[in-house]
């Protein structure tokens, strides 16, 4: 599948040089808006409202980069599948007969109908509900009724999306030529090993629909300036909510006490620092407040230790891949956050909770205790992001000055504007 084909269709809809936001009495082009961005400030309103900018984001970001689709534990058996849906795209993520994980575009090669209508399930064949063309689990067309003699089934398999597994995490890209994950794999191999990325399972997930542009959701995730005022529960556990000077003191104490069993060294090809051709990624480890073990009520442990860990050392690791997928790794569980754009004015945040794969619900972990912190925190995030969009929509919104606790947000904005420029 080529993203160039999509590009063509978008170009038809767009008059070249057309103003990005004529509705606002502002006739600057997208290029001018990018050029006019003032570092150290939030972005102008058009970036959060304009459908034309969103179309360019689809081409330059969503159809190019890697995004978390799900986890191998969701599809243990041949024929198990689930749908990953983003914007106008629907992808069937499926386990084949030889145990591979594949991703097929949910677009019939006959006249384009969605093939899988269920969000998840098990199928022996993928049969289109419209005229019954059938595809095998590898996406090959195996039967098509009453077609002409010269019809070549071998040329009519389902379009494939690229798939890469990072441990059991399934990442997909809709590009023919996505950025490479090789640098990240080489750099973070020891981290994946320590936390047992190959030996986790998905314990729970929850979708939070957000009536706001996707960037407000991602930006919110990039900064903890809002944590103390907006997330009391989080701020009682995580040192990141502290002012930078206090946080630095605590981190120094934590590093002095560390036995080196978990990687402390930061690895940052974060957004604007990724090398050309590489996907952006980041790893870092931050202390929790003193006495806290995990991201749960009272900082208590809520599941068996992950991977090779032997103890709770009062810290949690952050890990991100690409612009939309983020992870917070406590010593006993991992929480994944995926931001999915659905339109220029709506997105969702999908939250995933992972535990080690031999942990048993009810015996080793309790779902309510496991999910409490990030359920309550994401509910508050949803509310503050939606309120943020309402204000950004006002005629009186102007870009505002960022604080020193919003340095990662600045990194995201730099990366975003460069990606939009293309
Ligand atoms: S559209 Fe799928 S078989 Fe016709
Ligand atoms: Fe938040």
PDB file of C-alpha atoms and ligand atoms in Angstrom, residues 108-115 128-133 135, ligand 1:
ATOM      1  CA  UNK A 108     -12.208  -5.461   0.614  1.00  0.00           C
ATOM      2  CA  UNK A 109     -10.335  -5.642  -2.688  1.00  0.00           C
ATOM      3  CA  UNK A 110     -13.624  -6.025  -4.557  1.00  0.00           C
ATOM      4  CA  UNK A 111     -15.527  -2.775  -3.978  1.00  0.00           C
ATOM      5  CA  UNK A 112     -14.016  -1.747  -0.715  1.00  0.00           C
ATOM      6  CA  UNK A 113     -16.433  -2.825   2.015  1.00  0.00           C
ATOM      7  CA  UNK A 114     -15.181  -3.317   5.545  1.00  0.00           C
ATOM      8  CA  UNK A 115     -14.705  -7.061   5.937  1.00  0.00           C
ATOM      9  CA  UNK A 128     -16.555  -9.965   3.119  1.00  0.00           C
ATOM     10  CA  UNK A 129     -20.217  -9.525   4.130  1.00  0.00           C
ATOM     11  CA  UNK A 130     -21.062  -7.772   0.823  1.00  0.00           C
ATOM     12  CA  UNK A 131     -20.392 -10.253  -2.056  1.00  0.00           C
ATOM     13  CA  UNK A 132     -18.564 -12.937  -0.043  1.00  0.00           C
ATOM     14  CA  UNK A 133     -15.008 -12.663  -1.345  1.00  0.00           C
ATOM     15  CA  UNK A 135      -9.346 -14.006   2.270  1.00  0.00           C
TER      16      UNK A 135
HETATM   17  S1  LIG B   1     -17.116  -5.449  -1.516  1.00  0.00           S
HETATM   18 FE1  LIG B   1     -16.332  -7.217  -0.609  1.00  0.00          FE
HETATM   19  S2  LIG B   1     -17.012  -8.828  -1.801  1.00  0.00           S
HETATM   20 FE2  LIG B   1     -17.811  -7.055  -2.744  1.00  0.00          FE
END
